[in-house]
mmCIF file of C-alpha atoms in Angstrom:
data_model
loop_
_atom_site.group_PDB
_atom_site.id
_atom_site.type_symbol
_atom_site.label_atom_id
_atom_site.label_comp_id
_atom_site.label_asym_id
_atom_site.label_seq_id
_atom_site.Cartn_x
_atom_site.Cartn_y
_atom_site.Cartn_z
ATOM 1 C CA UNK W 1337 -5.220 6.609 16.105
ATOM 2 C CA UNK W 1338 -5.792 9.732 14.051
ATOM 3 C CA UNK W 1339 -7.992 8.382 11.259
ATOM 4 C CA UNK W 1340 -10.795 10.714 10.289
ATOM 5 C CA UNK W 1341 -14.262 9.488 11.201
ATOM 6 C CA UNK W 1342 -15.834 9.721 7.770
ATOM 7 C CA UNK W 1343 -14.744 9.029 4.223
ATOM 8 C CA UNK W 1344 -15.499 11.266 1.241
ATOM 9 C CA UNK W 1345 -19.035 10.837 -0.064
ATOM 10 C CA UNK W 1346 -17.772 9.258 -3.297
ATOM 11 C CA UNK W 1347 -16.510 6.240 -1.345
ATOM 12 C CA UNK W 1348 -19.911 5.548 0.126
ATOM 13 C CA UNK W 1349 -22.226 6.308 -2.775
ATOM 14 C CA UNK W 1350 -20.272 5.484 -5.909
ATOM 15 C CA UNK W 1351 -18.522 2.253 -5.079
ATOM 16 C CA UNK W 1352 -19.572 0.945 -8.497
ATOM 17 C CA UNK W 1353 -17.048 3.232 -10.246
ATOM 18 C CA UNK W 1354 -13.918 4.026 -8.299
ATOM 19 C CA UNK W 1355 -10.242 4.561 -8.873
ATOM 20 C CA UNK W 1356 -8.509 1.503 -7.435
ATOM 21 C CA UNK W 1357 -4.782 0.997 -7.151
ATOM 22 C CA UNK W 1358 -3.362 -2.479 -6.587
ATOM 23 C CA UNK W 1359 0.113 -2.794 -5.114
ATOM 24 C CA UNK W 1360 1.642 -6.048 -6.266
ATOM 25 C CA UNK W 1361 1.488 -7.497 -9.768
ATOM 26 C CA UNK W 1362 1.658 -11.186 -8.973
ATOM 27 C CA UNK W 1363 -1.166 -13.707 -9.247
ATOM 28 C CA UNK W 1364 -3.234 -12.077 -6.506
ATOM 29 C CA UNK W 1365 -2.886 -8.543 -7.829
ATOM 30 C CA UNK W 1366 -3.502 -9.356 -11.489
ATOM 31 C CA UNK W 1367 -6.479 -11.571 -10.633
ATOM 32 C CA UNK W 1368 -8.120 -8.774 -8.622
ATOM 33 C CA UNK W 1369 -7.251 -6.189 -11.273
ATOM 34 C CA UNK W 1370 -8.950 -8.160 -14.037
ATOM 35 C CA UNK W 1371 -12.191 -8.672 -12.110
ATOM 36 C CA UNK W 1372 -12.426 -5.108 -10.774
ATOM 37 C CA UNK W 1373 -11.671 -3.661 -14.186
ATOM 38 C CA UNK W 1374 -14.379 -5.858 -15.731
ATOM 39 C CA UNK W 1375 -16.782 -4.506 -13.087
ATOM 40 C CA UNK W 1376 -16.211 -0.980 -14.425
ATOM 41 C CA UNK W 1377 -13.626 0.393 -12.013
ATOM 42 C CA UNK W 1378 -10.583 2.367 -13.104
ATOM 43 C CA UNK W 1379 -7.735 0.071 -12.035
ATOM 44 C CA UNK W 1380 -4.030 0.786 -11.860
ATOM 45 C CA UNK W 1381 -1.676 -2.124 -11.246
ATOM 46 C CA UNK W 1382 1.424 -1.010 -9.404
ATOM 47 C CA UNK W 1383 4.651 -2.960 -9.589
ATOM 48 C CA UNK W 1384 8.218 -2.102 -8.672
ATOM 49 C CA UNK W 1385 8.942 -1.774 -12.398
ATOM 50 C CA UNK W 1386 5.969 -0.592 -14.517
ATOM 51 C CA UNK W 1387 7.639 -1.773 -17.712
ATOM 52 C CA UNK W 1388 8.217 -5.287 -16.386
ATOM 53 C CA UNK W 1389 4.696 -5.381 -14.955
ATOM 54 C CA UNK W 1390 3.206 -4.363 -18.295
ATOM 55 C CA UNK W 1391 5.165 -7.038 -20.144
ATOM 56 C CA UNK W 1392 4.374 -9.768 -17.606
ATOM 57 C CA UNK W 1393 0.652 -9.020 -17.481
ATOM 58 C CA UNK W 1394 0.101 -8.324 -21.184
ATOM 59 C CA UNK W 1395 -3.399 -9.361 -22.183
ATOM 60 C CA UNK W 1396 -4.731 -9.359 -18.615
ATOM 61 C CA UNK W 1397 -7.306 -6.658 -19.357
ATOM 62 C CA UNK W 1398 -7.140 -3.798 -21.846
ATOM 63 C CA UNK W 1399 -8.506 -1.200 -19.414
ATOM 64 C CA UNK W 1400 -5.872 -1.712 -16.706
ATOM 65 C CA UNK W 1401 -3.240 1.012 -16.330
ATOM 66 C CA UNK W 1402 0.292 0.348 -15.089
ATOM 67 C CA UNK W 1403 2.494 2.469 -12.846
ATOM 68 C CA UNK W 1404 5.106 2.272 -10.120
ATOM 69 C CA UNK W 1405 3.767 1.637 -6.628
ATOM 70 C CA UNK W 1406 4.189 5.198 -5.346
ATOM 71 C CA UNK W 1407 2.258 6.647 -8.280
ATOM 72 C CA UNK W 1408 -0.376 3.952 -7.903
ATOM 73 C CA UNK W 1409 -0.881 4.769 -4.227
ATOM 74 C CA UNK W 1410 -0.961 8.516 -4.848
ATOM 75 C CA UNK W 1411 -3.478 8.521 -7.710
ATOM 76 C CA UNK W 1412 -5.998 5.922 -6.477
ATOM 77 C CA UNK W 1413 -8.891 6.504 -4.088
ATOM 78 C CA UNK W 1414 -8.727 2.941 -2.769
ATOM 79 C CA UNK W 1415 -5.540 0.904 -2.575
ATOM 80 C CA UNK W 1416 -5.257 -2.888 -2.310
ATOM 81 C CA UNK W 1417 -2.170 -4.395 -0.725
ATOM 82 C CA UNK W 1418 -1.337 -7.526 -2.695
ATOM 83 C CA UNK W 1419 2.398 -7.393 -2.001
ATOM 84 C CA UNK W 1420 4.174 -10.271 -0.210
ATOM 85 C CA UNK W 1421 3.132 -10.009 3.426
ATOM 86 C CA UNK W 1422 6.614 -10.380 4.822
ATOM 87 C CA UNK W 1423 7.732 -7.118 3.201
ATOM 88 C CA UNK W 1424 4.398 -5.267 3.139
ATOM 89 C CA UNK W 1425 4.915 -3.238 6.309
ATOM 90 C CA UNK W 1426 8.161 -1.599 5.250
ATOM 91 C CA UNK W 1427 6.932 -1.095 1.712
ATOM 92 C CA UNK W 1428 3.637 0.546 2.639
ATOM 93 C CA UNK W 1429 5.010 2.562 5.553
ATOM 94 C CA UNK W 1430 7.158 4.371 2.991
ATOM 95 C CA UNK W 1431 3.917 5.392 1.207
ATOM 96 C CA UNK W 1432 2.354 7.014 4.272
ATOM 97 C CA UNK W 1433 1.937 10.425 2.597
ATOM 98 C CA UNK W 1434 0.376 8.920 -0.540
ATOM 99 C CA UNK W 1435 -2.103 6.866 1.514
ATOM 100 C CA UNK W 1436 -3.440 9.649 3.752
ATOM 101 C CA UNK W 1437 -7.255 9.606 3.911
ATOM 102 C CA UNK W 1438 -7.583 6.510 1.727
ATOM 103 C CA UNK W 1439 -8.920 3.014 2.220
ATOM 104 C CA UNK W 1440 -6.213 0.361 2.239
ATOM 105 C CA UNK W 1441 -7.572 -3.143 1.635
ATOM 106 C CA UNK W 1442 -5.049 -5.644 2.954
ATOM 107 C CA UNK W 1443 -5.373 -9.132 1.445
ATOM 108 C CA UNK W 1444 -1.870 -10.350 2.368
ATOM 109 C CA UNK W 1445 -0.588 -12.677 5.076
ATOM 110 C CA UNK W 1446 2.769 -12.077 6.735
ATOM 111 C CA UNK W 1447 4.501 -15.431 7.181
ATOM 112 C CA UNK W 1448 7.985 -16.848 7.082
ATOM 113 C CA UNK W 1449 8.853 -19.430 4.438
ATOM 114 C CA UNK W 1450 8.818 -22.886 5.991
ATOM 115 C CA UNK W 1451 11.557 -24.128 3.692
ATOM 116 C CA UNK W 1452 9.513 -25.591 0.855
ATOM 117 C CA UNK W 1453 7.927 -22.404 -0.417
ATOM 118 C CA UNK W 1454 4.773 -22.663 1.690
ATOM 119 C CA UNK W 1455 3.648 -20.383 4.531
ATOM 120 C CA UNK W 1456 5.347 -21.069 7.846
ATOM 121 C CA UNK W 1457 5.248 -19.182 11.141
ATOM 122 C CA UNK W 1458 3.485 -15.830 11.454
ATOM 123 C CA UNK W 1459 5.714 -12.762 11.276
ATOM 124 C CA UNK W 1460 3.626 -10.972 13.929
ATOM 125 C CA UNK W 1461 2.423 -13.503 16.508
ATOM 126 C CA UNK W 1462 0.067 -11.896 19.001
ATOM 127 C CA UNK W 1463 -0.679 -9.182 16.452
ATOM 128 C CA UNK W 1464 -1.260 -9.055 12.692
ATOM 129 C CA UNK W 1465 -0.003 -7.425 9.540
ATOM 130 C CA UNK W 1466 -3.232 -5.412 9.361
ATOM 131 C CA UNK W 1467 -2.710 -4.013 12.863
ATOM 132 C CA UNK W 1468 0.895 -3.140 12.082
ATOM 133 C CA UNK W 1469 -0.195 -1.376 8.895
ATOM 134 C CA UNK W 1470 -2.872 0.597 10.737
ATOM 135 C CA UNK W 1471 -0.365 1.687 13.371
ATOM 136 C CA UNK W 1472 2.154 2.726 10.711
ATOM 137 C CA UNK W 1473 -0.541 4.489 8.641
ATOM 138 C CA UNK W 1474 -2.691 6.311 11.227
ATOM 139 C CA UNK W 1475 -4.383 8.508 8.606
ATOM 140 C CA UNK W 1476 -5.386 5.565 6.412
ATOM 141 C CA UNK W 1477 -8.426 3.309 6.828
ATOM 142 C CA UNK W 1478 -7.104 -0.271 6.822
ATOM 143 C CA UNK W 1479 -9.575 -3.085 6.113
ATOM 144 C CA UNK W 1480 -8.504 -6.724 6.186
ATOM 145 C CA UNK W 1481 -10.296 -9.208 3.951
ATOM 146 C CA UNK W 1482 -9.880 -12.065 1.415
ATOM 147 C CA UNK W 1483 -6.762 -13.450 3.139
ATOM 148 C CA UNK W 1484 -8.316 -16.810 4.095
ATOM 149 C CA UNK W 1485 -8.478 -18.404 0.635
ATOM 150 C CA UNK W 1486 -6.422 -19.184 -2.437
ATOM 151 C CA UNK W 1487 -6.236 -16.279 -4.866
ATOM 152 C CA UNK W 1488 -8.604 -17.702 -7.479
ATOM 153 C CA UNK W 1489 -11.455 -17.873 -4.930
ATOM 154 C CA UNK W 1490 -11.169 -14.126 -4.231
ATOM 155 C CA UNK W 1491 -12.828 -13.325 -7.548
ATOM 156 C CA UNK W 1492 -14.921 -16.461 -8.058
ATOM 157 C CA UNK W 1493 -16.416 -17.602 -4.745
ATOM 158 C CA UNK W 1494 -19.252 -19.302 -6.610
ATOM 159 C CA UNK W 1495 -16.860 -21.938 -7.961
ATOM 160 C CA UNK W 1496 -16.535 -23.723 -4.607
ATOM 161 C CA UNK W 1497 -19.003 -26.488 -3.793
ATOM 162 C CA UNK W 1498 -19.479 -25.030 -0.300
ATOM 163 C CA UNK W 1499 -20.143 -21.268 -0.140
ATOM 164 C CA UNK W 1500 -16.994 -19.615 1.257
ATOM 165 C CA UNK W 1501 -16.762 -16.780 3.777
ATOM 166 C CA UNK W 1502 -15.061 -13.404 3.315
ATOM 167 C CA UNK W 1503 -14.111 -11.932 6.691
ATOM 168 C CA UNK W 1504 -13.801 -8.193 7.345
ATOM 169 C CA UNK W 1505 -11.735 -6.442 10.009
ATOM 170 C CA UNK W 1506 -11.343 -2.678 10.342
ATOM 171 C CA UNK W 1507 -11.846 0.315 12.606
ATOM 172 C CA UNK W 1508 -13.841 2.508 10.217
ATOM 173 C CA UNK W 1509 -17.444 1.479 9.505
ATOM 174 C CA UNK W 1510 -17.730 3.562 6.324
ATOM 175 C CA UNK W 1511 -14.582 1.962 4.971
ATOM 176 C CA UNK W 1512 -15.936 -1.514 5.668
ATOM 177 C CA UNK W 1513 -19.205 -0.665 3.926
ATOM 178 C CA UNK W 1514 -17.267 0.477 0.885
ATOM 179 C CA UNK W 1515 -15.176 -2.695 0.888
ATOM 180 C CA UNK W 1516 -18.358 -4.759 1.213
ATOM 181 C CA UNK W 1517 -19.583 -3.107 -1.993
ATOM 182 C CA UNK W 1518 -16.359 -4.015 -3.763
ATOM 183 C CA UNK W 1519 -16.643 -7.597 -2.553
ATOM 184 C CA UNK W 1520 -20.043 -7.657 -4.223
ATOM 185 C CA UNK W 1521 -18.358 -6.665 -7.477
ATOM 186 C CA UNK W 1522 -16.049 -9.655 -7.010
ATOM 187 C CA UNK W 1523 -19.018 -12.008 -6.705
ATOM 188 C CA UNK W 1524 -19.511 -12.185 -2.931
ATOM 189 C CA UNK W 1525 -23.077 -12.407 -1.646
ATOM 190 C CA UNK W 1526 -23.841 -10.258 1.449
ATOM 191 C CA UNK W 1527 -24.703 -13.295 3.566
ATOM 192 C CA UNK W 1528 -21.219 -14.712 2.966
ATOM 193 C CA UNK W 1529 -19.426 -11.591 4.265
ATOM 194 C CA UNK W 1530 -18.661 -11.734 8.001
ATOM 195 C CA UNK W 1531 -17.738 -8.459 9.742
ATOM 196 C CA UNK W 1532 -15.630 -9.518 12.719
ATOM 197 C CA UNK W 1533 -15.149 -6.043 14.187
ATOM 198 C CA UNK W 1534 -12.162 -3.749 14.614
ATOM 199 C CA UNK W 1535 -8.705 -4.184 13.157
ATOM 200 C CA UNK W 1536 -7.474 -6.326 16.064
ATOM 201 C CA UNK W 1537 -9.744 -9.131 14.860
ATOM 202 C CA UNK W 1538 -7.461 -9.514 11.826
ATOM 203 C CA UNK W 1539 -5.050 -11.494 13.986
ATOM 204 C CA UNK W 1540 -7.638 -14.294 14.034
ATOM 205 C CA UNK W 1541 -8.043 -14.510 10.262
ATOM 206 C CA UNK W 1542 -4.333 -14.086 9.629
ATOM 207 C CA UNK W 1543 -3.667 -17.022 11.947
ATOM 208 C CA UNK W 1544 -5.878 -19.148 9.694
ATOM 209 C CA UNK W 1545 -3.010 -19.167 7.197
ATOM 210 C CA UNK W 1546 -1.305 -21.740 9.415
ATOM 211 C CA UNK W 1547 -3.661 -24.445 8.130
ATOM 212 C CA UNK W 1548 -2.868 -23.710 4.478
ATOM 213 C CA UNK W 1549 0.446 -25.581 4.022
ATOM 214 C CA UNK W 1550 -1.044 -28.755 5.495
ATOM 215 C CA UNK W 1551 -4.015 -28.606 3.103
ATOM 216 C CA UNK W 1552 -1.788 -27.919 0.103
ATOM 217 C CA UNK W 1553 0.529 -30.797 0.911
ATOM 218 C CA UNK W 1554 -2.384 -33.211 1.140
ATOM 219 C CA UNK W 1555 -4.558 -32.002 -1.721
ATOM 220 C CA UNK W 1556 -2.375 -29.920 -4.003
ATOM 221 C CA UNK W 1557 -3.031 -26.439 -5.311
ATOM 222 C CA UNK W 1558 -6.815 -26.726 -5.525
ATOM 223 C CA UNK W 1559 -9.159 -23.815 -4.777
ATOM 224 C CA UNK W 1560 -10.344 -23.629 -1.161
ATOM 225 C CA UNK W 1561 -11.272 -21.152 1.552
ATOM 226 C CA UNK W 1562 -11.343 -21.253 5.347
ATOM 227 C CA UNK W 1563 -15.041 -20.635 5.937
ATOM 228 C CA UNK W 1564 -17.674 -20.297 8.610
ATOM 229 C CA UNK W 1565 -20.355 -23.005 8.550
ATOM 230 C CA UNK W 1566 -23.759 -22.229 10.050
#
């Protein structure tokens, strides 16, 4: 791995005001964009078609900018992968130059459709999307988090009756500290953030997605998270 050992000072000391690019303009991406923009960050929402993204997300938040995904990746300091996990690897590998030296927060799960629109088998058994992204982007700091819950919990953990857990996986400690600060902006208390270790630990949290279709079939599309009880 050729990642540099330290991030620019602005990542570590000014996490309260950063340039954040979000790849993917679906429910996950727009939800994160609204909350991060409200927290004071400069947010660009990157879709395959900026015009369609702007029209579809009209009224989401007045301070959010819109661009294509390559421009979004190039101009942001921190990039969030909120694209469909099954196509994320190819999509982000093509942005390797734009992502050099940046933090990539991966919130996606790579699964195959089980036939009824719900997550099925893992695309990378014995590995993880996060590990594949880190291997494909050796000069980028990949951090896995927020992939063990429905999208609405990502920005409102306080709405669950039981405090949820946000897991972190990543090789760079500075990058994880920066991401921890951003999780705070999303409403996560420090005691509910569990650093599991290096990027290989993402295969554990990504495997948690396998429980999701069973929960959704039994209880419907209600907010929940796969959490650690102590």
